[in-house]
PDB file of C-alpha atoms in Angstrom:
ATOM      1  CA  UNK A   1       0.000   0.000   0.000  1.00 48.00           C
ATOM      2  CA  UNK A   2       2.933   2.157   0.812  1.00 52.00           C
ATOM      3  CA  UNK A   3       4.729   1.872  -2.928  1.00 49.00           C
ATOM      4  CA  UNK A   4       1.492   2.627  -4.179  1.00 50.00           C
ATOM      5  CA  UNK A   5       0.977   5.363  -2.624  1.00 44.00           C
ATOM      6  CA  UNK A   6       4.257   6.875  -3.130  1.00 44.00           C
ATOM      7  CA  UNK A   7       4.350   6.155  -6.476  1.00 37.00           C
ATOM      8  CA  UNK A   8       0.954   8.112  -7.279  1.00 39.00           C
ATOM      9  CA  UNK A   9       2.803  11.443  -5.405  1.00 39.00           C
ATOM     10  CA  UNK A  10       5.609  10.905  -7.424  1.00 34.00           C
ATOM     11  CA  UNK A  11       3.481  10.908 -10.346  1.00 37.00           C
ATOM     12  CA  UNK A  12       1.866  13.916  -8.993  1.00 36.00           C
ATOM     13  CA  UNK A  13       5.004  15.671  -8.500  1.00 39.00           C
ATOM     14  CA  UNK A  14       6.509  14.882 -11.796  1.00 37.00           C
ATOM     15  CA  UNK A  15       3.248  15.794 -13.541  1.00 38.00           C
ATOM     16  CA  UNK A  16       3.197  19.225 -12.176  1.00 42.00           C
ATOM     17  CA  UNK A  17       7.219  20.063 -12.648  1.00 41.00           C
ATOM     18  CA  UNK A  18       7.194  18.767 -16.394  1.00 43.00           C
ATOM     19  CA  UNK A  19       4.083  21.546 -16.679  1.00 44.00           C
ATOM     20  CA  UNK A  20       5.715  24.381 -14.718  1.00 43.00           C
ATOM     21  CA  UNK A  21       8.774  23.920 -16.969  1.00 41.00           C
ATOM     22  CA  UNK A  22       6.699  23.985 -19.875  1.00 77.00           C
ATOM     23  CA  UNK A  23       5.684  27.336 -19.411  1.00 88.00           C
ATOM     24  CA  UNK A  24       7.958  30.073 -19.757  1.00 94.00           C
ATOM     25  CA  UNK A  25       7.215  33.501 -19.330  1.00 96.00           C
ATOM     26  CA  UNK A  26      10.113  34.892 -20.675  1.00 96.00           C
ATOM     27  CA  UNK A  27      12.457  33.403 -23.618  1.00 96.00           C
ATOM     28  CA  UNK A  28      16.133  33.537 -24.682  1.00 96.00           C
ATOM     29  CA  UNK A  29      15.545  34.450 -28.245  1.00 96.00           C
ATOM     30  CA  UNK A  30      13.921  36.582 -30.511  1.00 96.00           C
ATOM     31  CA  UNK A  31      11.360  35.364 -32.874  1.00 96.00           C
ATOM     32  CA  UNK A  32       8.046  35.527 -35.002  1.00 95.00           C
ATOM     33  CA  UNK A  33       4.858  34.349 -35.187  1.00 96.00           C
ATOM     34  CA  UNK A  34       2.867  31.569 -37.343  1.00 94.00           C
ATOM     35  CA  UNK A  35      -0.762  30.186 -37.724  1.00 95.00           C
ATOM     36  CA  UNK A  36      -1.104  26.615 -37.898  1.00 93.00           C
ATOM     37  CA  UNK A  37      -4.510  25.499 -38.231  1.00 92.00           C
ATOM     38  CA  UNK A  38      -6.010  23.124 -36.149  1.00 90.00           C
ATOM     39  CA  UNK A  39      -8.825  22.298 -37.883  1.00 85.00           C
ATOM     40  CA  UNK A  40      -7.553  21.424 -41.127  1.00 82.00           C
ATOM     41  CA  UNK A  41      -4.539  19.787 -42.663  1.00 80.00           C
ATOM     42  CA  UNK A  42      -1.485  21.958 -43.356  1.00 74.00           C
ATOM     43  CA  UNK A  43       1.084  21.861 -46.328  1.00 76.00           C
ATOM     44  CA  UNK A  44       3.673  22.774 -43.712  1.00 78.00           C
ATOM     45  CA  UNK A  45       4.592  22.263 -39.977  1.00 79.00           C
ATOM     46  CA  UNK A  46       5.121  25.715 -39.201  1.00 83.00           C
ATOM     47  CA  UNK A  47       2.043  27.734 -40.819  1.00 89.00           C
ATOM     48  CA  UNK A  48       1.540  31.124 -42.165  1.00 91.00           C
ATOM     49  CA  UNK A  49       3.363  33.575 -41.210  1.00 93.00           C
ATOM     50  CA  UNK A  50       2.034  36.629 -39.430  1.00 94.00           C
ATOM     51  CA  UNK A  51       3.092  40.396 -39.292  1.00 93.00           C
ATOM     52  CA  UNK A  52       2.422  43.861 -37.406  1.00 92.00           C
ATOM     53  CA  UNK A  53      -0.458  44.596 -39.919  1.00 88.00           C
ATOM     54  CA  UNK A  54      -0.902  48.610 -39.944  1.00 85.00           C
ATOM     55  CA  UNK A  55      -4.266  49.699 -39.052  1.00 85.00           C
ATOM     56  CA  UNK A  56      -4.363  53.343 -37.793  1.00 85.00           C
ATOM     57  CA  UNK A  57      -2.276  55.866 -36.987  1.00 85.00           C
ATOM     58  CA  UNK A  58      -3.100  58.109 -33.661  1.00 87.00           C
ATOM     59  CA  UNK A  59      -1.800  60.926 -32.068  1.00 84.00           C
ATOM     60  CA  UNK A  60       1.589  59.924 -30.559  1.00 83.00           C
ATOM     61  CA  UNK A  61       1.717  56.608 -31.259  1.00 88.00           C
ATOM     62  CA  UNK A  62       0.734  53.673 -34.104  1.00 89.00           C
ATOM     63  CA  UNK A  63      -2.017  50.360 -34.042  1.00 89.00           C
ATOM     64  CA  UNK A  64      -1.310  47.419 -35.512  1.00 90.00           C
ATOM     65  CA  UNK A  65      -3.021  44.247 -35.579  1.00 91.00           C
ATOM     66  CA  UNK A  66      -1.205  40.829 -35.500  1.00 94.00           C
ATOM     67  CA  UNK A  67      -2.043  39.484 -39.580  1.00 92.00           C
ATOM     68  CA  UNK A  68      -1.231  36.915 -42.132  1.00 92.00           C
ATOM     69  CA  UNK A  69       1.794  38.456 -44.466  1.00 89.00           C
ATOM     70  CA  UNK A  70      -0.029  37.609 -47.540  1.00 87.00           C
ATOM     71  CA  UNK A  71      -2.948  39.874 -46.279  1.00 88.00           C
ATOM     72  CA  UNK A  72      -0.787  43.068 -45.110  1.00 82.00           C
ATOM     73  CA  UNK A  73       1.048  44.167 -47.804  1.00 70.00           C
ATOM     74  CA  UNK A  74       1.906  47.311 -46.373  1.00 63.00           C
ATOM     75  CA  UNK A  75       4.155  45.921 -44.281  1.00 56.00           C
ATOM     76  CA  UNK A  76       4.206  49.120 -41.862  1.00 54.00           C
ATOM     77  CA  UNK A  77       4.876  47.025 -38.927  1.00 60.00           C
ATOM     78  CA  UNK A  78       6.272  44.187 -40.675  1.00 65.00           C
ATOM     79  CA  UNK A  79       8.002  40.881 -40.346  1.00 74.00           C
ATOM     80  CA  UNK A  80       9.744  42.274 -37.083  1.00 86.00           C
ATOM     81  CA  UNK A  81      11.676  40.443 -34.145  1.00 93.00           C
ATOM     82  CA  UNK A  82       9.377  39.445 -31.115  1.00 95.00           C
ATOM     83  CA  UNK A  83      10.246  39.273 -27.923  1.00 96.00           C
ATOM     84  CA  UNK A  84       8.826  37.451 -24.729  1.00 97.00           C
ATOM     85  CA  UNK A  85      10.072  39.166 -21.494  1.00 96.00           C
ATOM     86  CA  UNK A  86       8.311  38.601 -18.062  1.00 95.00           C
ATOM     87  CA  UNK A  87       4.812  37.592 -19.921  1.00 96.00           C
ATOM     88  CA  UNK A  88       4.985  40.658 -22.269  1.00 95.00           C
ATOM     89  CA  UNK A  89       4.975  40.748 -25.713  1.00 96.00           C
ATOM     90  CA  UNK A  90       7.060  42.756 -27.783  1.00 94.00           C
ATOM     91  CA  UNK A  91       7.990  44.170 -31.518  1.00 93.00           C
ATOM     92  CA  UNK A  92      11.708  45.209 -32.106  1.00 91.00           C
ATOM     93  CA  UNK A  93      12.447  47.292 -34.434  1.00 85.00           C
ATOM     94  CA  UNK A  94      15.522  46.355 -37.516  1.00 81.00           C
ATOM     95  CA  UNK A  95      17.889  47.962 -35.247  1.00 85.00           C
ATOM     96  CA  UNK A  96      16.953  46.519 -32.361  1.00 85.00           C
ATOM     97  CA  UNK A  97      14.846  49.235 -30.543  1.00 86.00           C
ATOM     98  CA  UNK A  98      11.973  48.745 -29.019  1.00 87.00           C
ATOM     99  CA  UNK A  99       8.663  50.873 -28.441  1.00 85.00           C
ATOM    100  CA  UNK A 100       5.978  48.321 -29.389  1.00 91.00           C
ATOM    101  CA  UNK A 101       3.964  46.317 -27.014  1.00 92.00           C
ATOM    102  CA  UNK A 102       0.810  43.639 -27.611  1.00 94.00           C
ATOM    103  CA  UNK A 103      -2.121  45.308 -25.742  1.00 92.00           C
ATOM    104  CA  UNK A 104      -4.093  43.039 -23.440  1.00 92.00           C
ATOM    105  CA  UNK A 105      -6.051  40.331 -24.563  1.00 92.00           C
ATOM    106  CA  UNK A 106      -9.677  40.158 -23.988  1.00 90.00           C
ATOM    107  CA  UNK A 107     -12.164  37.057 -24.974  1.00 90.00           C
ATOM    108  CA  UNK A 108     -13.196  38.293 -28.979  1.00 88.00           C
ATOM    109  CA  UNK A 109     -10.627  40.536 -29.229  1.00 90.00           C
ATOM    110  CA  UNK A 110      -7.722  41.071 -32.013  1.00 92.00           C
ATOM    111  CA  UNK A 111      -4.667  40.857 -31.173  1.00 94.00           C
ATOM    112  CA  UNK A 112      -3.440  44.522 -31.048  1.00 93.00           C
ATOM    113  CA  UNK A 113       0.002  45.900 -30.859  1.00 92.00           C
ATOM    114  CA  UNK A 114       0.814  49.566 -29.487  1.00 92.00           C
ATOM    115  CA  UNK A 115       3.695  51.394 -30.998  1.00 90.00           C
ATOM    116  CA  UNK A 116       4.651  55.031 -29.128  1.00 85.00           C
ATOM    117  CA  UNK A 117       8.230  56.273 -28.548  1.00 73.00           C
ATOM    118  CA  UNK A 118       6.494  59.678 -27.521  1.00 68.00           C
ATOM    119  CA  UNK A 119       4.538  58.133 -24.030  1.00 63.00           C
ATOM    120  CA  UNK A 120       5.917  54.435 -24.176  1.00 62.00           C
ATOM    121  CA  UNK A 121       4.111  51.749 -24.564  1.00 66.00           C
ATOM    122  CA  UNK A 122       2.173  50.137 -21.505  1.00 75.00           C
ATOM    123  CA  UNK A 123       3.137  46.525 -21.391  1.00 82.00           C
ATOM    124  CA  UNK A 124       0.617  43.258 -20.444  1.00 86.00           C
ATOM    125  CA  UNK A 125       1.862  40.373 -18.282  1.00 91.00           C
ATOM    126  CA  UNK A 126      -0.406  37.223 -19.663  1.00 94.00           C
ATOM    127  CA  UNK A 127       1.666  35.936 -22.503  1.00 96.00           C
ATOM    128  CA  UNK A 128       3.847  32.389 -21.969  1.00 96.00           C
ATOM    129  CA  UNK A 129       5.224  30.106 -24.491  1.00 96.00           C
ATOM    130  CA  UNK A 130       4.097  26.166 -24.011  1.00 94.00           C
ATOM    131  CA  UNK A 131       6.630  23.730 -24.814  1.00 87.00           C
ATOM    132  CA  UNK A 132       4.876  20.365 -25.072  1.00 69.00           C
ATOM    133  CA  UNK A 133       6.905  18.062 -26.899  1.00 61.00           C
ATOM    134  CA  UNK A 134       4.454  15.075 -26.258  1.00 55.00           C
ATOM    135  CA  UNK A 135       2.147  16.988 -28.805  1.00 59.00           C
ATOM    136  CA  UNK A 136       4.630  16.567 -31.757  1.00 61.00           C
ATOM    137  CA  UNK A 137       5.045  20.256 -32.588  1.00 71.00           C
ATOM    138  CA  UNK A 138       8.189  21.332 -34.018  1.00 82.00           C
ATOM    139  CA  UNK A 139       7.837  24.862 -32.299  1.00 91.00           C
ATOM    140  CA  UNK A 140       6.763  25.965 -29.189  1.00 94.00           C
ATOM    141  CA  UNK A 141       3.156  28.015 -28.750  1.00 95.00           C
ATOM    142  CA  UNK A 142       2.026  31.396 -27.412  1.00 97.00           C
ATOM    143  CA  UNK A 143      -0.482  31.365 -24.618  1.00 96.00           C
ATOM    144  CA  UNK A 144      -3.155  33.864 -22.845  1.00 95.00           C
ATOM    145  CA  UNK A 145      -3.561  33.135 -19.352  1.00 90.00           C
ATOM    146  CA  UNK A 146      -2.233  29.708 -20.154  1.00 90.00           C
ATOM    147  CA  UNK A 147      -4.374  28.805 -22.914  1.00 92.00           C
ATOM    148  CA  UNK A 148      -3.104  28.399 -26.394  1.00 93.00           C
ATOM    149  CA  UNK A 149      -5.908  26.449 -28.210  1.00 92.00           C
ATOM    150  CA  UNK A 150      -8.195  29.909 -28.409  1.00 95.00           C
ATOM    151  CA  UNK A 151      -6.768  31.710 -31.169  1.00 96.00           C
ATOM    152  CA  UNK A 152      -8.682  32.211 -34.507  1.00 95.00           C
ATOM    153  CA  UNK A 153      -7.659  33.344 -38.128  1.00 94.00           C
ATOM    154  CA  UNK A 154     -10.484  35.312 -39.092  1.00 93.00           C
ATOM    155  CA  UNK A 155     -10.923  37.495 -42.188  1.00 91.00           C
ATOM    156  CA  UNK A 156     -11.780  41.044 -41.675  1.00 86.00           C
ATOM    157  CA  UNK A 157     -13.219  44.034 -43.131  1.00 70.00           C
ATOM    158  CA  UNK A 158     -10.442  46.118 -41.838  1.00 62.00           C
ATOM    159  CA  UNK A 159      -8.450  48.496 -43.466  1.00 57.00           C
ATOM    160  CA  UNK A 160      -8.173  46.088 -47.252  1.00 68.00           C
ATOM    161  CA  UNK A 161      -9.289  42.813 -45.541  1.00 76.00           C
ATOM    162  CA  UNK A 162      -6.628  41.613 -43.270  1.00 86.00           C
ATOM    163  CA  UNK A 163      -6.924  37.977 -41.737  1.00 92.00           C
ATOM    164  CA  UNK A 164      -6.583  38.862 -37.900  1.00 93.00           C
ATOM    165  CA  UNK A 165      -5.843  36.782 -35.019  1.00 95.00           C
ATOM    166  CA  UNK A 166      -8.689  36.949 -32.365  1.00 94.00           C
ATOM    167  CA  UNK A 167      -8.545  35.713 -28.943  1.00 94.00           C
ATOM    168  CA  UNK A 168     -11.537  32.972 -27.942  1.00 93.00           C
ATOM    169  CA  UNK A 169     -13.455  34.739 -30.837  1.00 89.00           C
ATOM    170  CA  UNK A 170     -16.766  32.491 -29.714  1.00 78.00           C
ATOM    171  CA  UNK A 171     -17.258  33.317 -26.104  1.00 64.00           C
ATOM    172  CA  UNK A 172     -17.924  37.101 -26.956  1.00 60.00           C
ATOM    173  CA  UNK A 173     -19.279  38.953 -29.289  1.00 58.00           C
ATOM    174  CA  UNK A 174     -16.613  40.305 -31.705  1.00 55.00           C
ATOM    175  CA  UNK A 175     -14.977  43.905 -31.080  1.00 58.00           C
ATOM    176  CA  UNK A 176     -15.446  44.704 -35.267  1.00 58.00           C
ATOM    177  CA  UNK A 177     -18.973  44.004 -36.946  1.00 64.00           C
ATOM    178  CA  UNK A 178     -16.651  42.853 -39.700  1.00 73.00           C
ATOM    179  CA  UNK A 179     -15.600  40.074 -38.023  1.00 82.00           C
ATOM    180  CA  UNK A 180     -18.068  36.667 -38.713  1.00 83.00           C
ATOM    181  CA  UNK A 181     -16.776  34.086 -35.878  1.00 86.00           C
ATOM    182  CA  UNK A 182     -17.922  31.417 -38.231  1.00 86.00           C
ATOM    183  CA  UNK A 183     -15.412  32.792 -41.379  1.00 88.00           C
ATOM    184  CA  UNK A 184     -13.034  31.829 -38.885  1.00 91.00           C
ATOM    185  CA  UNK A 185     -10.602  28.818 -38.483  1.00 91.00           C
ATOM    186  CA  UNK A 186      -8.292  28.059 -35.822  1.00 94.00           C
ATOM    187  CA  UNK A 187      -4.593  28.151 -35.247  1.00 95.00           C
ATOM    188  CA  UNK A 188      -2.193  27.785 -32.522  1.00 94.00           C
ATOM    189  CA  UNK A 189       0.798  30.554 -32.940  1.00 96.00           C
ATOM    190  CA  UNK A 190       3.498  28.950 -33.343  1.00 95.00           C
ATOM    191  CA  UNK A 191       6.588  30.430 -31.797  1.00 96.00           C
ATOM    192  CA  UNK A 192       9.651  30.430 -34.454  1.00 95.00           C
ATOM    193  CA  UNK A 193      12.685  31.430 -33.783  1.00 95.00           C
ATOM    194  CA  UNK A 194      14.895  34.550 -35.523  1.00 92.00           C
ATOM    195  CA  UNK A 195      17.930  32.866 -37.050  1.00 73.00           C
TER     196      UNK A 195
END
């Protein structure tokens, strides 16, 4: 009775270390962002690659949305470095600045980047990267408040018709009346690294 015992705490103990190591709030490297679909089969392992889609310009400071390259061709924000630091998400610049921040996440929102090097840019602590190698993924996956298997591709009527990532687009109603939660598919964001 004993063994048994200690061998389901064990278990226990192991279970919950391999997931605390699994989640990282901050990472060593710089990187960018992919949509693999979940609901469909992909041609590759790593997905489309997304961008800092520009979407409006305000007073002391820039939005962007987070968008499929093939759907921003402006590029304003661009195939930039991210960055993970203490559960924040940032864009750096070419030259390695940085004044760009992902806003908070919200159920049905899109995910929105700040840019401001007049006021700074406030910073959100809910992002981690899940490494689960028991899932076969090649890369690892960005998270909101833990949860990675919430992000959507949707198409939008947005400034030429972006494809936006939304957060858990089907628990609330959408932010833009552009957005159709059933045009949407969805992805995990994959995290690849900047070689």
């Amino acid at each position: 009775m004993q063994s048994s015992v200690l061998t389901f705490f064990l278990a226990l103990a192991l279970s919950i270390a391999s997931t605390a190591i699994a989640q990282q709030k901050t990472l060593p490297y710089n990187f960018t962002l992919s949509a693999l679909n979940i609901t469909l089969p992909n041609a590759n392992d790593t997905g489309v690659p997304l961008v800092l889609g520009y979407e409006a310009y305000i007073i002391g400071g820039v939005i962007y949305f987070e968008s499929t390259a093939a759907s921003s061709p402006d590029g304003a924000g661009g195939d930039v470095p991210l960055g993970l630091v203490n559960g924040a998400l940032r864009a750096y610049g070419r030259d390695g600045s940085w004044s760009t921040n992902a806003s908070a996440i919200t159920s049905g929102s899109a995910m929105g980047w700040f840019s401001s090097t007049w006021r700074g840019s406030p910073e959100t602590n809910q992002f981690t990267a899940l490494h689960a190698p028991r899932r076969h993924h090649k890369y690892a996956t960005l998270a909101v408040h833990g949860q990675e298997y919430l992000w959507s591709l949707c198409p939008t009527g947005n400034n030429g018709g972006k494809n936006e990532v939304f957060y858990n687009i089907s628990s609330a109603a959408p932010e833009s009346e552009t957005v159709v939660p059933e045009d949407c598919y969805k992805v995990t964001l994959q995290i690849v690294p900047v070689q």
